[in-house]
Tab-separated table of C-alpha atoms in Angstrom:
chain	number	residue	atom	x	y	z
A	165	GLU	CA	63.532	110.258	76.182
A	166	ALA	CA	66.882	108.463	75.929
A	167	GLN	CA	66.813	105.529	78.271
A	168	VAL	CA	67.609	101.934	79.115
A	169	THR	CA	64.472	99.996	80.018
A	170	GLN	CA	64.549	96.829	82.085
A	171	ASN	CA	61.661	94.563	82.929
A	172	PRO	CA	60.479	93.439	85.351
A	173	ARG	CA	61.500	95.775	88.206
A	174	TYR	CA	60.848	93.111	90.824
A	175	LEU	CA	60.735	89.352	90.450
A	176	ILE	CA	60.359	86.516	92.929
A	177	THR	CA	60.841	83.043	91.517
A	178	VAL	CA	61.599	79.505	92.615
A	179	THR	CA	64.809	77.576	92.214
A	180	GLY	CA	65.166	76.020	88.792
A	181	LYS	CA	62.423	77.916	86.981
A	182	LYS	CA	63.864	79.535	83.858
A	183	LEU	CA	63.469	83.282	83.624
A	184	THR	CA	64.396	86.159	81.328
A	185	VAL	CA	65.019	89.758	82.265
A	186	THR	CA	64.575	92.028	79.284
A	187	CYS	CA	66.656	95.093	78.473
A	188	SER	CA	66.126	97.596	75.692
A	189	GLN	CA	67.860	100.886	74.817
A	190	ASN	CA	66.662	103.587	72.416
A	191	MET	CA	69.991	105.402	71.945
A	192	ASN	CA	71.433	103.242	69.168
A	193	HIS	CA	74.322	102.325	71.458
A	194	GLU	CA	76.883	99.746	70.336
A	195	TYR	CA	77.778	98.444	73.798
A	196	MET	CA	75.467	96.820	76.282
A	197	SER	CA	76.185	95.107	79.557
A	198	TRP	CA	74.661	93.339	82.536
A	199	TYR	CA	75.791	93.881	86.112
A	200	ARG	CA	74.726	92.484	89.428
A	201	GLN	CA	75.069	94.431	92.658
A	202	ASP	CA	75.402	92.741	96.026
A	203	PRO	CA	76.138	94.249	99.460
A	204	GLY	CA	79.844	94.183	100.171
A	205	LEU	CA	80.685	93.036	96.632
A	206	GLY	CA	79.705	96.080	94.627
A	207	LEU	CA	78.823	96.058	90.944
A	208	ARG	CA	80.138	93.043	89.079
A	209	GLN	CA	79.896	92.617	85.341
A	210	ILE	CA	78.122	89.471	84.145
A	211	TYR	CA	78.260	89.771	80.350
A	212	TYR	CA	78.777	92.512	77.839
A	213	SER	CA	78.179	92.950	74.142
A	214	MET	CA	80.140	95.049	71.670
A	215	ASN	CA	77.607	94.741	68.843
A	216	VAL	CA	74.945	92.478	67.384
A	217	GLU	CA	75.923	88.827	67.789
A	218	VAL	CA	79.130	89.784	69.662
A	219	THR	CA	79.171	89.048	73.384
A	220	ASP	CA	81.816	88.297	75.987
A	221	LYS	CA	81.973	87.172	79.584
A	222	GLY	CA	82.437	89.566	82.430
A	223	ASP	CA	83.654	88.628	85.881
A	224	VAL	CA	80.686	86.505	87.035
A	225	PRO	CA	79.092	84.803	83.987
A	226	GLU	CA	78.348	81.415	85.562
A	227	GLY	CA	74.647	80.575	85.560
A	228	TYR	CA	73.713	83.293	83.058
A	229	LYS	CA	73.183	83.506	79.322
A	230	VAL	CA	72.747	86.494	77.051
A	231	SER	CA	71.960	87.123	73.417
A	232	ARG	CA	72.228	90.162	71.159
A	233	LYS	CA	70.129	89.487	68.091
A	234	GLU	CA	69.127	93.128	67.672
A	235	LYS	CA	71.113	96.229	68.528
A	236	ARG	CA	68.538	97.603	70.955
A	237	ASN	CA	67.858	94.449	73.001
A	238	PHE	CA	70.077	92.492	75.353
A	239	PRO	CA	68.099	89.984	77.464
A	240	LEU	CA	69.581	88.184	80.455
A	241	ILE	CA	68.564	84.554	80.789
A	242	LEU	CA	68.784	82.428	83.907
A	243	GLU	CA	68.222	78.849	82.746
A	244	SER	CA	68.053	77.347	86.242
A	245	PRO	CA	68.070	80.083	88.879
A	246	SER	CA	69.533	79.353	92.295
A	247	PRO	CA	69.271	81.302	95.567
A	248	ASN	CA	72.819	82.669	95.146
A	249	GLN	CA	71.550	84.568	92.114
A	250	THR	CA	69.304	86.656	94.340
A	251	SER	CA	70.584	90.139	93.611
A	252	LEU	CA	69.931	93.557	92.110
A	253	TYR	CA	70.570	93.460	88.370
A	254	PHE	CA	71.359	96.405	86.132
A	255	CYS	CA	71.424	96.596	82.372
A	256	ALA	CA	73.525	99.358	80.833
A	257	SER	CA	74.448	100.690	77.427
A	258	SER	CA	77.195	102.885	75.983
A	259	ARG	CA	77.896	104.566	72.655
A	260	THR	CA	81.591	103.639	72.737
A	261	ASP	CA	83.925	101.594	74.899
A	262	ARG	CA	86.296	104.473	75.565
A	263	GLU	CA	84.872	107.953	75.774
A	264	ASP	CA	81.452	107.219	77.181
A	265	GLY	CA	80.509	105.538	80.383
A	266	TYR	CA	77.542	103.240	80.601
A	267	THR	CA	73.990	104.551	81.051
A	268	PHE	CA	72.139	102.305	83.479
A	269	GLY	CA	68.591	101.046	83.576
A	270	SER	CA	66.472	101.281	86.724
A	271	GLY	CA	67.375	97.805	87.927
A	272	THR	CA	65.651	94.482	88.519
A	273	ARG	CA	65.493	93.093	92.020
A	274	LEU	CA	65.451	89.320	91.740
A	275	THR	CA	64.726	86.954	94.600
A	276	VAL	CA	65.170	83.203	94.095
A	277	VAL	CA	63.606	81.058	96.803
B	265	GLN	CA	94.668	92.850	94.867
B	266	LYS	CA	91.322	94.259	93.786
B	267	GLU	CA	91.313	95.829	90.332
B	268	VAL	CA	89.648	99.039	91.507
B	269	GLU	CA	89.850	100.040	95.160
B	270	GLN	CA	87.968	102.654	97.103
B	271	ASN	CA	87.637	103.381	100.791
B	272	SER	CA	84.088	102.354	101.694
B	273	GLY	CA	83.690	105.198	104.200
B	274	PRO	CA	81.451	106.657	105.290
B	275	LEU	CA	83.107	109.967	104.564
B	276	SER	CA	81.362	112.669	106.533
B	277	VAL	CA	81.781	116.358	105.684
B	278	PRO	CA	79.885	119.469	106.787
B	279	GLU	CA	77.732	121.350	104.318
B	280	GLY	CA	79.808	123.754	102.240
B	281	ALA	CA	83.059	121.820	102.664
B	282	ILE	CA	85.116	120.067	99.994
B	283	ALA	CA	84.617	116.306	99.804
B	284	SER	CA	87.566	114.320	98.459
B	285	LEU	CA	86.976	110.805	97.147
B	286	ASN	CA	89.827	108.568	96.094
B	287	CYS	CA	90.295	105.503	93.909
B	288	THR	CA	93.265	103.372	92.880
B	289	TYR	CA	93.406	100.836	90.062
B	290	SER	CA	95.703	97.957	89.292
B	291	ASP	CA	95.764	97.739	85.476
B	292	ARG	CA	98.509	100.138	84.445
B	293	VAL	CA	97.276	100.407	80.853
B	294	SER	CA	93.678	101.382	81.709
B	295	GLN	CA	92.579	104.300	79.574
B	296	SER	CA	89.179	105.607	80.653
B	297	PHE	CA	88.010	106.513	84.134
B	298	PHE	CA	84.558	107.376	85.386
B	299	TRP	CA	82.819	108.545	88.516
B	300	TYR	CA	79.240	107.517	89.181
B	301	ARG	CA	76.858	108.593	91.913
B	302	GLN	CA	74.309	106.151	93.291
B	303	TYR	CA	71.536	107.155	95.628
B	304	SER	CA	70.118	104.443	97.860
B	305	GLY	CA	67.767	102.205	95.885
B	306	LYS	CA	68.576	103.903	92.578
B	307	SER	CA	70.756	103.082	89.596
B	308	PRO	CA	74.275	104.505	89.123
B	309	GLU	CA	74.396	107.881	87.371
B	310	LEU	CA	77.476	109.056	85.461
B	311	ILE	CA	78.802	112.365	86.779
B	312	MET	CA	82.363	112.642	85.428
B	313	SER	CA	84.713	110.987	82.986
B	314	ILE	CA	88.454	111.587	82.552
B	315	TYR	CA	91.032	110.154	80.160
B	316	SER	CA	94.148	112.338	80.429
B	317	ASN	CA	96.442	113.103	83.325
B	318	GLY	CA	95.496	116.228	85.234
B	319	ASP	CA	92.272	117.848	86.323
B	320	LYS	CA	88.879	118.070	84.683
B	321	GLU	CA	86.262	120.409	86.115
B	322	ASP	CA	82.500	120.348	85.674
B	323	GLY	CA	80.586	122.697	87.929
B	324	ARG	CA	81.239	121.758	91.547
B	325	PHE	CA	82.975	118.532	90.532
B	326	THR	CA	86.657	118.090	89.688
B	327	ALA	CA	88.121	114.771	88.608
B	328	GLN	CA	91.868	114.251	88.933
B	329	LEU	CA	93.876	111.537	87.199
B	330	ASN	CA	97.456	110.460	87.830
B	331	LYS	CA	98.285	107.489	85.619
B	332	ALA	CA	101.822	107.132	86.983
B	333	SER	CA	100.405	106.589	90.468
B	334	GLN	CA	97.327	104.752	89.139
B	335	TYR	CA	95.133	107.098	91.087
B	336	VAL	CA	91.841	108.849	90.355
B	337	SER	CA	90.064	111.271	92.630
B	338	LEU	CA	86.851	113.272	92.719
B	339	LEU	CA	86.533	116.586	94.518
B	340	ILE	CA	83.120	118.003	95.320
B	341	ARG	CA	83.213	121.675	96.248
B	342	ASP	CA	80.545	123.385	98.330
B	343	SER	CA	79.098	120.014	99.343
B	344	GLN	CA	75.340	119.898	99.801
B	345	PRO	CA	73.166	117.431	101.734
B	346	SER	CA	71.796	116.341	98.339
B	347	ASP	CA	75.308	115.098	97.483
B	348	SER	CA	74.928	112.403	100.138
B	349	ALA	CA	75.200	109.175	98.154
B	350	THR	CA	77.591	106.377	97.267
B	351	TYR	CA	80.255	107.367	94.742
B	352	LEU	CA	81.549	104.639	92.458
B	353	CYS	CA	84.842	104.750	90.611
B	354	ALA	CA	84.961	102.770	87.346
B	355	VAL	CA	87.865	101.915	85.084
B	356	ASN	CA	87.709	100.713	81.495
B	357	GLY	CA	89.860	97.887	80.280
B	358	ALA	CA	92.688	98.785	77.955
B	359	LYS	CA	92.214	98.559	74.228
B	360	GLY	CA	93.851	95.441	72.848
B	361	SER	CA	93.859	93.782	76.241
B	362	GLY	CA	90.741	91.832	75.456
B	363	ASN	CA	88.816	93.996	77.898
B	364	THR	CA	86.998	96.284	75.478
B	365	GLY	CA	83.602	97.087	76.958
B	366	LYS	CA	84.629	95.739	80.335
B	367	LEU	CA	83.960	98.497	82.850
B	368	ILE	CA	85.181	97.532	86.303
B	369	PHE	CA	83.759	99.221	89.384
B	370	GLY	CA	85.132	99.833	92.818
B	371	GLN	CA	82.893	99.069	95.770
B	372	GLY	CA	82.066	102.721	96.287
B	373	THR	CA	82.538	105.352	98.977
B	374	THR	CA	79.540	106.510	100.978
B	375	LEU	CA	79.483	110.288	101.386
B	376	GLN	CA	77.436	111.969	104.095
B	377	VAL	CA	77.059	115.737	103.943
B	378	LYS	CA	75.766	117.065	107.235
B	379	PRO	CA	73.718	120.302	107.332
């Protein structure tokens, strides 16, 4: 089944404790992206990647890191999480940047206390 | 000015009616436009894409694009209670603008279809 898989689905952590949210897609898509969704603010893009080793900032990159060492994986790293990073996070992938929209993973609900 | 704007709603329509959802965008050279549906607690699901001016139909859904007015709309015919969800408009950055891969979302319109 074609899908984008994120783990974990739920995560509660403490301020300052480094964490990684994993994302993997099995569709051989070139583009991958991370979004966060907050009430009243909608979906905001954190980082995106156009191919292996090629990444760029979205609208809200501060406090996040990403890497794209393999085509299928695009982990999101929070080096020192803070409470304002409590949010619902989505990973997404797309075959192209024009004709295809992103396919989204199931989401990761992160709480930083 | 927000890059992609939608009326947050809720938009309430009776079952069987046509629901009309609207979206405006600010980047005049945007090239690709998408409509997503998101049920509460779920991830966004792509339902329509449109790239050229005019209408594009897929089943009960019709997307309309007017690049001169920077306006995208989604019509849902014969609305069903199962269509009750938040509908997100998304716009892709223009090629050569440095925004390749940057898909920008509106805040979404909540649709309620009443039996």
